[in-house]
CSV table of C-alpha atoms in Angstrom, one decimal:
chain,number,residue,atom,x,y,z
D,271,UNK,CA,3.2,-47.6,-6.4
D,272,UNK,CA,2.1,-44.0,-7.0
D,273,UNK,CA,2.6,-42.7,-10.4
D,274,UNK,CA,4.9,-39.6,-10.9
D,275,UNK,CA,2.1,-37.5,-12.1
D,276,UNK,CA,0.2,-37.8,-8.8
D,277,UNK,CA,3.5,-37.0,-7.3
D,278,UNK,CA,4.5,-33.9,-8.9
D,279,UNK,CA,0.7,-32.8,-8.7
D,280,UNK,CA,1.1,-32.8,-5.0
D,281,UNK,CA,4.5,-31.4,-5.2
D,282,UNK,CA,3.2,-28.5,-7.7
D,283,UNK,CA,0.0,-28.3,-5.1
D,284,UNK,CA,2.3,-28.0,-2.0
D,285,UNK,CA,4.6,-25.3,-3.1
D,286,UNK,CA,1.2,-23.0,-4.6
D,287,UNK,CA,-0.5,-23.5,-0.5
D,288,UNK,CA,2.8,-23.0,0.7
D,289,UNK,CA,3.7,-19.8,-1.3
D,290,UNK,CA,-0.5,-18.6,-0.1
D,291,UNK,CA,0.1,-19.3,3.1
D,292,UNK,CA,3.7,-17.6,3.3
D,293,UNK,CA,2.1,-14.1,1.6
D,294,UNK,CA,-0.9,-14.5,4.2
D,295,UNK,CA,1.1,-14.6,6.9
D,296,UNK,CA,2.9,-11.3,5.4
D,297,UNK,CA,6.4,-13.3,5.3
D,298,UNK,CA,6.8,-13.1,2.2
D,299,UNK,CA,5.8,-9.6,-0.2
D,300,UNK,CA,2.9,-10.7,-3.1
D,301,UNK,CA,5.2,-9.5,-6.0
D,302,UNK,CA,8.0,-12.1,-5.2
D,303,UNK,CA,5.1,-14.8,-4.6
D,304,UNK,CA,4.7,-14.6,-8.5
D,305,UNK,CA,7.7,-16.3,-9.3
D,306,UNK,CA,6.6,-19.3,-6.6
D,307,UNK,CA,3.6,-19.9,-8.3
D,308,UNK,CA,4.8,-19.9,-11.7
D,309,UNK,CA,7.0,-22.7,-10.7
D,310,UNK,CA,4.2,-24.6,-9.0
D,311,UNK,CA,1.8,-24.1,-12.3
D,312,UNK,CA,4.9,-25.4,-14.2
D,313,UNK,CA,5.1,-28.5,-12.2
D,314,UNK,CA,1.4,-29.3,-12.1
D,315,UNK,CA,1.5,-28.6,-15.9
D,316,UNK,CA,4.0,-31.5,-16.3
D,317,UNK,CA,1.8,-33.5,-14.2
D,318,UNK,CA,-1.1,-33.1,-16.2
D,319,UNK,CA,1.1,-33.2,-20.2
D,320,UNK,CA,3.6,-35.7,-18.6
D,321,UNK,CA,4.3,-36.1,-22.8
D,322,UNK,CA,5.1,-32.5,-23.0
D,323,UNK,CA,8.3,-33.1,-21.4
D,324,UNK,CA,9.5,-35.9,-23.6
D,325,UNK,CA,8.1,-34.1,-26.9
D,326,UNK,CA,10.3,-31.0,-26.4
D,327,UNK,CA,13.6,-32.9,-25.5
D,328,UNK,CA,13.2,-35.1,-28.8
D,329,UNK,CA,12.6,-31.8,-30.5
D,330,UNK,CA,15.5,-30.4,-29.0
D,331,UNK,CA,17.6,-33.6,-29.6
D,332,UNK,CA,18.1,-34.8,-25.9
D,333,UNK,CA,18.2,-38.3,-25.8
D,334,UNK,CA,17.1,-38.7,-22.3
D,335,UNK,CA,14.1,-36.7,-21.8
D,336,UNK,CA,13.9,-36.7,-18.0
D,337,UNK,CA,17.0,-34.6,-17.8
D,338,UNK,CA,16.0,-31.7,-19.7
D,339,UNK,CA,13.2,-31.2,-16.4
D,340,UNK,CA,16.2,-31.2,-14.2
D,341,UNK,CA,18.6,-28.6,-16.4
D,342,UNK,CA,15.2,-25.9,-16.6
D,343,UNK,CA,14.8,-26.5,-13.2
D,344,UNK,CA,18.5,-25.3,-12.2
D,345,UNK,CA,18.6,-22.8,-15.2
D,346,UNK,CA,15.6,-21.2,-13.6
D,347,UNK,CA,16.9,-21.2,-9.8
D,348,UNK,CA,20.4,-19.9,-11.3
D,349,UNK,CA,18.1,-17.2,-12.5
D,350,UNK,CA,16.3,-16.7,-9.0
D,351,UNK,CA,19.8,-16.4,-7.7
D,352,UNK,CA,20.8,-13.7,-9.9
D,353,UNK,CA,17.9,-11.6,-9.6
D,354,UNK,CA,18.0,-11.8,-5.3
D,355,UNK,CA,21.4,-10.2,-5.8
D,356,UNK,CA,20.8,-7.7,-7.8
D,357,UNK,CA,17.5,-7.3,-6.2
D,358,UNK,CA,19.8,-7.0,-2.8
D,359,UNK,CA,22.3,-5.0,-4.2
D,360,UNK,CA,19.2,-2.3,-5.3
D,361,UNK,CA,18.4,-2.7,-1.7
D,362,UNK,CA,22.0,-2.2,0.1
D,363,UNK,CA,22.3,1.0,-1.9
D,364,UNK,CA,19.0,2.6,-0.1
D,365,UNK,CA,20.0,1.0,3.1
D,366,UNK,CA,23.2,3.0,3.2
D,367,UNK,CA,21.6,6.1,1.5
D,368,UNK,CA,18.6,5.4,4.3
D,369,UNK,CA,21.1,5.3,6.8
D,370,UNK,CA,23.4,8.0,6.2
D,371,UNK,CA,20.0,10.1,5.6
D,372,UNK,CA,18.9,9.5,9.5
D,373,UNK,CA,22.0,10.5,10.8
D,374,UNK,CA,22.4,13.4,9.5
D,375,UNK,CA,18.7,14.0,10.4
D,376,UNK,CA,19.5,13.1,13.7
D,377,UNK,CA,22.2,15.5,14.2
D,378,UNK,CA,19.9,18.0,13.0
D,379,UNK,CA,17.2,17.5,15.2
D,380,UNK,CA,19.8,17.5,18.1
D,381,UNK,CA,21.6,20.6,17.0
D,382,UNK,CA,17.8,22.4,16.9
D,383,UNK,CA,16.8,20.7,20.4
D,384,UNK,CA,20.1,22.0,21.7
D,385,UNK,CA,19.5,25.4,20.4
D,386,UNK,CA,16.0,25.5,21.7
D,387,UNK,CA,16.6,24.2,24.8
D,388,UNK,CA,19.4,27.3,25.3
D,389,UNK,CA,17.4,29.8,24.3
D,390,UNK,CA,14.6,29.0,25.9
D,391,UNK,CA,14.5,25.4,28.5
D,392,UNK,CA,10.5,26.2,29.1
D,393,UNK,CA,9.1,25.5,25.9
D,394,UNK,CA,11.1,22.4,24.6
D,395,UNK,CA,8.7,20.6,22.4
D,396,UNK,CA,9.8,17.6,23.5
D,397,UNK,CA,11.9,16.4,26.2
D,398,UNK,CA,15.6,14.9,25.4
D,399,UNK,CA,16.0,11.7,24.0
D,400,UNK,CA,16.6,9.6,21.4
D,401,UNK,CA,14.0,10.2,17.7
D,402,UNK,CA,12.6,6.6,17.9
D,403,UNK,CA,10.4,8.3,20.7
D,404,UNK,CA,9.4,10.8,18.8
D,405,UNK,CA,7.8,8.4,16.4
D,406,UNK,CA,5.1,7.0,19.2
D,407,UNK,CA,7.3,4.5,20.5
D,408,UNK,CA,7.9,4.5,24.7
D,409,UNK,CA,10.8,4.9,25.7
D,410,UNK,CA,10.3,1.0,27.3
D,411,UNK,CA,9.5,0.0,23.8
D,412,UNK,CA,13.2,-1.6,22.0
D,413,UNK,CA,13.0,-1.2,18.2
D,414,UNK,CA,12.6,-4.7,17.0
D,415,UNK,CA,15.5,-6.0,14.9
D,416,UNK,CA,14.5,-4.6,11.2
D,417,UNK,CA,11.5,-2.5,12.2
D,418,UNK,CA,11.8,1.1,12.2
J,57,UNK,CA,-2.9,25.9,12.9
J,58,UNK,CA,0.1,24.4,12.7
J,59,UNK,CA,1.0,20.7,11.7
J,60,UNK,CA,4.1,20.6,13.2
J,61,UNK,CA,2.6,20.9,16.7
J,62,UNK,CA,-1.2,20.0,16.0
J,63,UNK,CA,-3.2,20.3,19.0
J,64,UNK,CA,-4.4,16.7,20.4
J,65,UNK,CA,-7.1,15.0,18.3
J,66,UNK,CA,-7.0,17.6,15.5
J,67,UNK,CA,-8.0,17.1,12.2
J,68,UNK,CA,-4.6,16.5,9.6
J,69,UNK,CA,-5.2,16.3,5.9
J,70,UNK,CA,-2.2,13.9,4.6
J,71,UNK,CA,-1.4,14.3,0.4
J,72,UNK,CA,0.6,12.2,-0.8
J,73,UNK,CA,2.4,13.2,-4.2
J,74,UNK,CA,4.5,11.8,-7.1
J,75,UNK,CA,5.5,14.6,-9.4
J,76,UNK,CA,2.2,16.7,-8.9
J,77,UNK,CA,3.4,20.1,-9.3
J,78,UNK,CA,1.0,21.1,-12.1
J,79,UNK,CA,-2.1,20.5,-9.2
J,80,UNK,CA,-0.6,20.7,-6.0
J,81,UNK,CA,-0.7,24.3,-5.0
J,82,UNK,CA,-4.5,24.4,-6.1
J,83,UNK,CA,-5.5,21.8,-3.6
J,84,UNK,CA,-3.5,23.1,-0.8
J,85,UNK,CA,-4.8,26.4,-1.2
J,86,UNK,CA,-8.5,25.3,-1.2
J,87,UNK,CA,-7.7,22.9,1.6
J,88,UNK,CA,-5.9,25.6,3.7
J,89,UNK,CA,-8.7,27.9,2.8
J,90,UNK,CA,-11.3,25.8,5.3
J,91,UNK,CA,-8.8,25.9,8.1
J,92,UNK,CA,-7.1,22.2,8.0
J,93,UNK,CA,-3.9,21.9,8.8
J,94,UNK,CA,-2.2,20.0,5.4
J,95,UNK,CA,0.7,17.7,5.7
J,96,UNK,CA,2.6,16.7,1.7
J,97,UNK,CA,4.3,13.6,1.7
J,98,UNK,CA,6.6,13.9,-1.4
J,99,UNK,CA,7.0,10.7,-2.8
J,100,UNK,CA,10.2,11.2,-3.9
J,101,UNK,CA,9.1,13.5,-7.1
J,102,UNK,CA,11.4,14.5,-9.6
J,103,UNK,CA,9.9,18.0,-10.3
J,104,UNK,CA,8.7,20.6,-7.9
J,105,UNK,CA,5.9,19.1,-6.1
J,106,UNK,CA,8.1,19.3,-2.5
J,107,UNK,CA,9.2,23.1,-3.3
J,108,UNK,CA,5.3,23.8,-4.1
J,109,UNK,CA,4.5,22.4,-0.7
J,110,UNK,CA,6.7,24.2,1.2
J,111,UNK,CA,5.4,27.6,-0.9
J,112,UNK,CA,1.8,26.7,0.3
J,113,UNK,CA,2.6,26.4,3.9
J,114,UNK,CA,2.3,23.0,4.3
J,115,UNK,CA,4.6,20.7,6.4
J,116,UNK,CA,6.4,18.6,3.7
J,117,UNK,CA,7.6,14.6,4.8
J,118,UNK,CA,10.5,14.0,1.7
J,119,UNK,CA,10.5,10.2,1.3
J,120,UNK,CA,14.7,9.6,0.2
J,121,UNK,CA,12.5,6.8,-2.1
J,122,UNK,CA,9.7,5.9,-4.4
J,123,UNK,CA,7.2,4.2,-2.0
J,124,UNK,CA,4.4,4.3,-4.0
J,125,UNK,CA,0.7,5.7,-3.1
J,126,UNK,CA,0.0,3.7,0.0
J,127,UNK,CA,3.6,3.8,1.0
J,128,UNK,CA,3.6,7.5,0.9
J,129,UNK,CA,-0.4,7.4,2.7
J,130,UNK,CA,1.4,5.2,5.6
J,131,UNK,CA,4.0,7.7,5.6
J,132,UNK,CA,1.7,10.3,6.5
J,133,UNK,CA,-0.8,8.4,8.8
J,134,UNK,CA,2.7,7.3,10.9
J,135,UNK,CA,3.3,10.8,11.4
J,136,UNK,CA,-0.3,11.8,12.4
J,137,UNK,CA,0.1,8.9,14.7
J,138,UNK,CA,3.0,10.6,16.6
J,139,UNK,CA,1.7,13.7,16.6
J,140,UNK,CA,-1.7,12.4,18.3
J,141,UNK,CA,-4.0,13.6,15.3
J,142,UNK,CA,-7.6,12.4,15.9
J,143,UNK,CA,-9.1,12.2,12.7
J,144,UNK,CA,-6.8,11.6,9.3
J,145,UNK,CA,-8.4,12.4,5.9
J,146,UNK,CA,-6.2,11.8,3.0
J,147,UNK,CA,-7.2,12.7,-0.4
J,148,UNK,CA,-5.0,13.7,-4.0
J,149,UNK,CA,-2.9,15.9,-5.1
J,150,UNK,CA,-4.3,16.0,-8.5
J,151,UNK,CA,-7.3,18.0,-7.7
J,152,UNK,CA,-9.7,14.9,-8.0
J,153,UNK,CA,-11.4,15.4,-4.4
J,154,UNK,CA,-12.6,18.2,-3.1
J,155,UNK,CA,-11.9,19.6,0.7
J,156,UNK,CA,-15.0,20.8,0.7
J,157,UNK,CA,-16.2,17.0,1.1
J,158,UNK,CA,-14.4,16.8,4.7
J,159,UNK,CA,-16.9,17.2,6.9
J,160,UNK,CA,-19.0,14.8,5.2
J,161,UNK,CA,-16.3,12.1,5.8
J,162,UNK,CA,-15.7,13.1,9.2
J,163,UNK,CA,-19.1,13.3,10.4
J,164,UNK,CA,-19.5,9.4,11.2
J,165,UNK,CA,-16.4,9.3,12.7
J,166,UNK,CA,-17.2,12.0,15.4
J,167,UNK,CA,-20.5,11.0,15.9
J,168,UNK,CA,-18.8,7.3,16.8
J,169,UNK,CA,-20.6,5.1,13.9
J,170,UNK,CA,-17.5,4.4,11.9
J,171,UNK,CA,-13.7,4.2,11.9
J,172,UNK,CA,-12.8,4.7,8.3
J,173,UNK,CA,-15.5,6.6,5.6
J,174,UNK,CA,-14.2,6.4,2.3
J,175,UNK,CA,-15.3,9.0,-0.3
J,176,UNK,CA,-17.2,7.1,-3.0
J,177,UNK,CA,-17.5,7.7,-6.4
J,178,UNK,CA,-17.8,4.4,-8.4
J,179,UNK,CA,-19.0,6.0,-11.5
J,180,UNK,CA,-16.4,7.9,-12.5
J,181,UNK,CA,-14.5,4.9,-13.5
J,182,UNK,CA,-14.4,3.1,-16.8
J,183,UNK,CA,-16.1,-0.2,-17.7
J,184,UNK,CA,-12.9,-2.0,-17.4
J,185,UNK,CA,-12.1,-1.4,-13.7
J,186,UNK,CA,-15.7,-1.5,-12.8
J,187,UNK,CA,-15.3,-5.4,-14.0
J,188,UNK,CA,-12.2,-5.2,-12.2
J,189,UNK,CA,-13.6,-4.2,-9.0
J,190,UNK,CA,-16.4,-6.6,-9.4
J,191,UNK,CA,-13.5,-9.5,-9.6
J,192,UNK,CA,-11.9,-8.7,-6.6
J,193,UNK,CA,-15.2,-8.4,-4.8
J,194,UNK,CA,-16.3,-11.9,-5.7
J,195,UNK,CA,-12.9,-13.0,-5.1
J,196,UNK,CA,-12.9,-11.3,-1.4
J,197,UNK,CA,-16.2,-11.1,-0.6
J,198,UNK,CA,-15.5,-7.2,0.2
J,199,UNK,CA,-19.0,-5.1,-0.7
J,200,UNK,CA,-17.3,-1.7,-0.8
J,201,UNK,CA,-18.8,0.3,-4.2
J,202,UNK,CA,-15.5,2.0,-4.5
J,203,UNK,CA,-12.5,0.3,-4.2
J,204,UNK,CA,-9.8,2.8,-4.9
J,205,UNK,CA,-10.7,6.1,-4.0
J,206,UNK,CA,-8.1,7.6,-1.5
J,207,UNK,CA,-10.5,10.4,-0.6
J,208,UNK,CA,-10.8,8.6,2.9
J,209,UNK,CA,-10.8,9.9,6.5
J,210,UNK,CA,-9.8,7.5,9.5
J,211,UNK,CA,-10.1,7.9,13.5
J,212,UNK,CA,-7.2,7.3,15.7
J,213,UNK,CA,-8.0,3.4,16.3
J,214,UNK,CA,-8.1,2.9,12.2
J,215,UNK,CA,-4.8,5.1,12.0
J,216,UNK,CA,-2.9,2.7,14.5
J,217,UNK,CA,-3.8,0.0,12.9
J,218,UNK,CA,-2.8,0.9,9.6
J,219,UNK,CA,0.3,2.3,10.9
J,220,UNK,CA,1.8,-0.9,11.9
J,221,UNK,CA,3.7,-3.0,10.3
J,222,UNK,CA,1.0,-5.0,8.9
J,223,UNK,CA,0.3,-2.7,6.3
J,224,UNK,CA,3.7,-1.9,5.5
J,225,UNK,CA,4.2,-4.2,2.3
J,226,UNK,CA,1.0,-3.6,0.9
J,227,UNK,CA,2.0,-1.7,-2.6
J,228,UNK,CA,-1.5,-0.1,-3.2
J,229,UNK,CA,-4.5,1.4,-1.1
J,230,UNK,CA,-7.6,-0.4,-2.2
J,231,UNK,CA,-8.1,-4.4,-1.7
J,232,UNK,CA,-5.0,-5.2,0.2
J,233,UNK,CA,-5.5,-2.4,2.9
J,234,UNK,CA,-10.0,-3.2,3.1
J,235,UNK,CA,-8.9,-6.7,3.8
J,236,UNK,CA,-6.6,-5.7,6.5
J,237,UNK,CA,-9.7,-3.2,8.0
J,238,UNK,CA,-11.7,-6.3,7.9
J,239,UNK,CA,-9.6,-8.4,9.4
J,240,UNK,CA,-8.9,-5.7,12.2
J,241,UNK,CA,-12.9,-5.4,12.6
J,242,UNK,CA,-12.7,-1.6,11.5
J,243,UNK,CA,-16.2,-0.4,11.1
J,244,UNK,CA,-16.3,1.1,7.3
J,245,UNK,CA,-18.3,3.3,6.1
J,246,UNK,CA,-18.9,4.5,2.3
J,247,UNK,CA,-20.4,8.6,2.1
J,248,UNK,CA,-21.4,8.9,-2.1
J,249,UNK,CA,-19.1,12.2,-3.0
J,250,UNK,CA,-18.3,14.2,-6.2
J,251,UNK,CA,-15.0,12.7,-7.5
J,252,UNK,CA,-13.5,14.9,-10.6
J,253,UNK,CA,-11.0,13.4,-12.9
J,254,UNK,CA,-7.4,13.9,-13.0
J,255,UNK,CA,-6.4,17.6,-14.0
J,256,UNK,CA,-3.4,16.4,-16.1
J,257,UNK,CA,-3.4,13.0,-17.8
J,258,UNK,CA,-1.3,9.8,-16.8
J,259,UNK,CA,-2.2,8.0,-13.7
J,260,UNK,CA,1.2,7.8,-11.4
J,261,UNK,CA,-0.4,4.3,-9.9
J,262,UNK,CA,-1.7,2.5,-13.4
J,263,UNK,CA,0.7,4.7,-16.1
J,264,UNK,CA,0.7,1.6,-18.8
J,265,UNK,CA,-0.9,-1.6,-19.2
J,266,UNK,CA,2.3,-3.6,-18.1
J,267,UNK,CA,1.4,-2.0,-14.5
J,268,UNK,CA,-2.4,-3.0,-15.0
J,269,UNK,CA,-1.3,-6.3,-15.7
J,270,UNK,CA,1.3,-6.8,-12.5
J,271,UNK,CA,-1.3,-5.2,-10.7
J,272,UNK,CA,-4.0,-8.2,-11.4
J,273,UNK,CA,-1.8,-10.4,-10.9
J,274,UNK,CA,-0.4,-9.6,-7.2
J,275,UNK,CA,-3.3,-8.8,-6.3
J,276,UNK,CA,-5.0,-12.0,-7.5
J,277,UNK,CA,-2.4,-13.8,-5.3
J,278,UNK,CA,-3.2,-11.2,-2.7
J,279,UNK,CA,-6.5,-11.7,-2.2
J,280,UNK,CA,-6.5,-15.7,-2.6
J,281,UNK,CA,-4.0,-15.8,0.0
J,282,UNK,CA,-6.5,-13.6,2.1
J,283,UNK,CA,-9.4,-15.4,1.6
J,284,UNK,CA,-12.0,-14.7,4.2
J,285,UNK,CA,-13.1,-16.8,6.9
J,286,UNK,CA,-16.0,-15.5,9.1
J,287,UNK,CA,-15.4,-15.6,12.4
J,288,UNK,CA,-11.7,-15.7,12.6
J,289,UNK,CA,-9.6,-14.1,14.8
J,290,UNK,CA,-10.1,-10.2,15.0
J,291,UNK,CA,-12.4,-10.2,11.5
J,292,UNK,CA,-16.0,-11.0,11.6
J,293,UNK,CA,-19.0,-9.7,9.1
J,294,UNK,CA,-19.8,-6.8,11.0
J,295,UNK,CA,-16.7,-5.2,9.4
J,296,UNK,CA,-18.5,-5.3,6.3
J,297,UNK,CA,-18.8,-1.6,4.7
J,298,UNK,CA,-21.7,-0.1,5.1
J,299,UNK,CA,-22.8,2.8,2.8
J,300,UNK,CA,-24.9,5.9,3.6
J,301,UNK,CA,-26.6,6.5,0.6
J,302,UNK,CA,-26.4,5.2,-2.5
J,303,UNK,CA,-24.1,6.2,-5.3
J,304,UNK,CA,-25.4,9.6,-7.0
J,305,UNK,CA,-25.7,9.4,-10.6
J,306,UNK,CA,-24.8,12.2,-13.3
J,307,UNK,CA,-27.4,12.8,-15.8
């Protein structure tokens, strides 16, 4: 039977390649890989002071050690939660700030285009069409879902 | 010239700015005075840095948020993108490099022998992030000499690829954005220039050791999870940086 310290080694091991490979890959953004990879050095040092569990919880008057593992682990993902909302919140606000930004930049650039183009048809900077295509795109080439 | 309507394969000098107002109009004036055509991207400054710009004759890009120094850069290289610039230089709005260094960064790039030339200066920085630079090079196996300076000029191929999405989450402009030139098998090149120091105090990227210490750290992570592997994919060793002449020393 394995012991539990080569288990949660392996775990603690996984979740740090995991986490590299994730931020290599550019899926997920270095800062938020920090938090990952505290975790995994948490678990791997529990693997390696498997008594540093069992001290603490007698310190702190938990009778069954093994549980106290468990409640840090959802206190700290009751955490994670918390900070994705507000981090989401932070980023809905400059979504819709984003958003309402581009179309009223839009309607500008039409309103110019329009004025341009009746003043003067011959020296239209650029043709009519939508501002994605002023930004190198084709016109053949569909934003992708997210990118702008 | 005009950078709203550049002429195909011009030369645009991007600047990106965080509350620079006490520098700004001194650079674009000695810029402007050798005839490039400047474009400010106002990283969402809290002073007068985008009202300077505009003074100066330069065409302004107002970011509605705080991207940060490479944000703001990739800002301005996206634009020179759609605009069909052929050559990019960027350099600092706080009078650190001097325009009068252009056309020593440009030359490799028109005679064809690079795609990027960054302006190098490694002595102008202290002990501490020299040690820091020498970290990240063991840990990346990068041999630039200068790791941060944004005095840099790139031809069209290095400005499409740093353009792209690739390079979107990087937060700064030094290991994160070599590795990716690496990786892309851009042909670097280091030219040894005169870089001044800042003409008014706190750094906007590094303004308190917190931010030194998040900044080791990510990029730690960064550059472990980028670890090089010759021979992969696009990458290969002849993207290593190759550098001119060596670094001049002051007296």
């Amino acid at each position: 039977m394995i012991s539990y310290e080569w288990t949660s080694g392996v775990i603690g091991l996984l979740i740090a390649g995991t986490i590299l490979f994730l931020v290599r890959r550019r899926r997920l953004h270095g800062p938020y890989a920090l938090w990952w990879l505290g975790v995994s050095a948490a678990i791997l040092l529990i693997s390696l002071f498997p008594q540093l569990v069992n001290q603490v919880a007698y310190r702190l008057g938990i009778s069954y050690p093994p549980i106290l593992s468990v409640l840090i682990g959802i206190g700290l993902l009751l955490v994670k939660i918390l900070t994705m909302d507000i981090e989401r919140s932070r980023q809905e606000l400059r979504v819709r700030r984003l958003t309402q930004r581009l179309g009223i930049l839009d309607a500008e650039i039409a309103q110019i285009k329009d004025r341009i183009h009746r003043t003067s048809p011959a020296t239209v900077p650029f043709p009519p069409g939508n501002a994605n295509q002023q930004m190198g795109e084709s016109a053949t080439d569909a934003p992708r879902e997210n990118e702008c | 010239m005009d950078p709203e309507n550049p002429q195909l394969g011009q030369l645009l000098v991007v600047v990106p700015a965080h509350n620079e107002e006490d520098s700004l109009a001194d650079v674009l004036k000695t810029t402007k005075e050798f005839g490039y055509c400047v474009v400010v991207v106002d990283d969402a400054s809290e002073d007068n840095t985008g009202r300077i710009a505009r003074n100066e004759g330069a065409l302004l890009i107002p970011l509605a948020n705080r991207l940060g120094a490479w944000g703001a850069t990739q800002a301005g290289l996206r634009y020179a993108r759609a605009r069909g610039a052929g050559i990019v230089v960027t350099l600092d709005a706080d009078g650190q490099h001097e325009p009068a260094h252009i056309h020593e960064l440009t030359a490799p790039l028109l005679v064809g022998t690079a795609d990027v030339v960054i302006g190098s200066c490694p002595i102008r920085v202290s002990r501490l992030r020299r040690w820091a630079w020498h970290y990240f090079r063991w840990l990346t196996g990068l041999n630039a000499h200068d790791l941060t300076s944004g005095f840099r000029a790139y031809n069209r191929h290095a400005v499409t690829v740093l353009s792209s999405s690739d390079a979107a989450l990087l937060d700064y402009q030094d290991v994160g954005v070599l590795m990716l030139m690496r990786a892309e098998g851009l042909r670097v090149q280091e030219v040894p220039v005169e870089i001044g120091s800042r003409r008014n105090g706190i750094s906007r990227v590094f303004p308190s050791w917190w931010v030194v210490a998040r900044y080791m750290l990510e990029t730690t992570v960064l550059c472990v999870s980028h670890l090089h592997i010759p021979g992969s994919r696009r990458g290969d060793d002849r993207a290593t940086v190759a550098t001119r002449d060596a670094p001049r020393r002051h007296p």
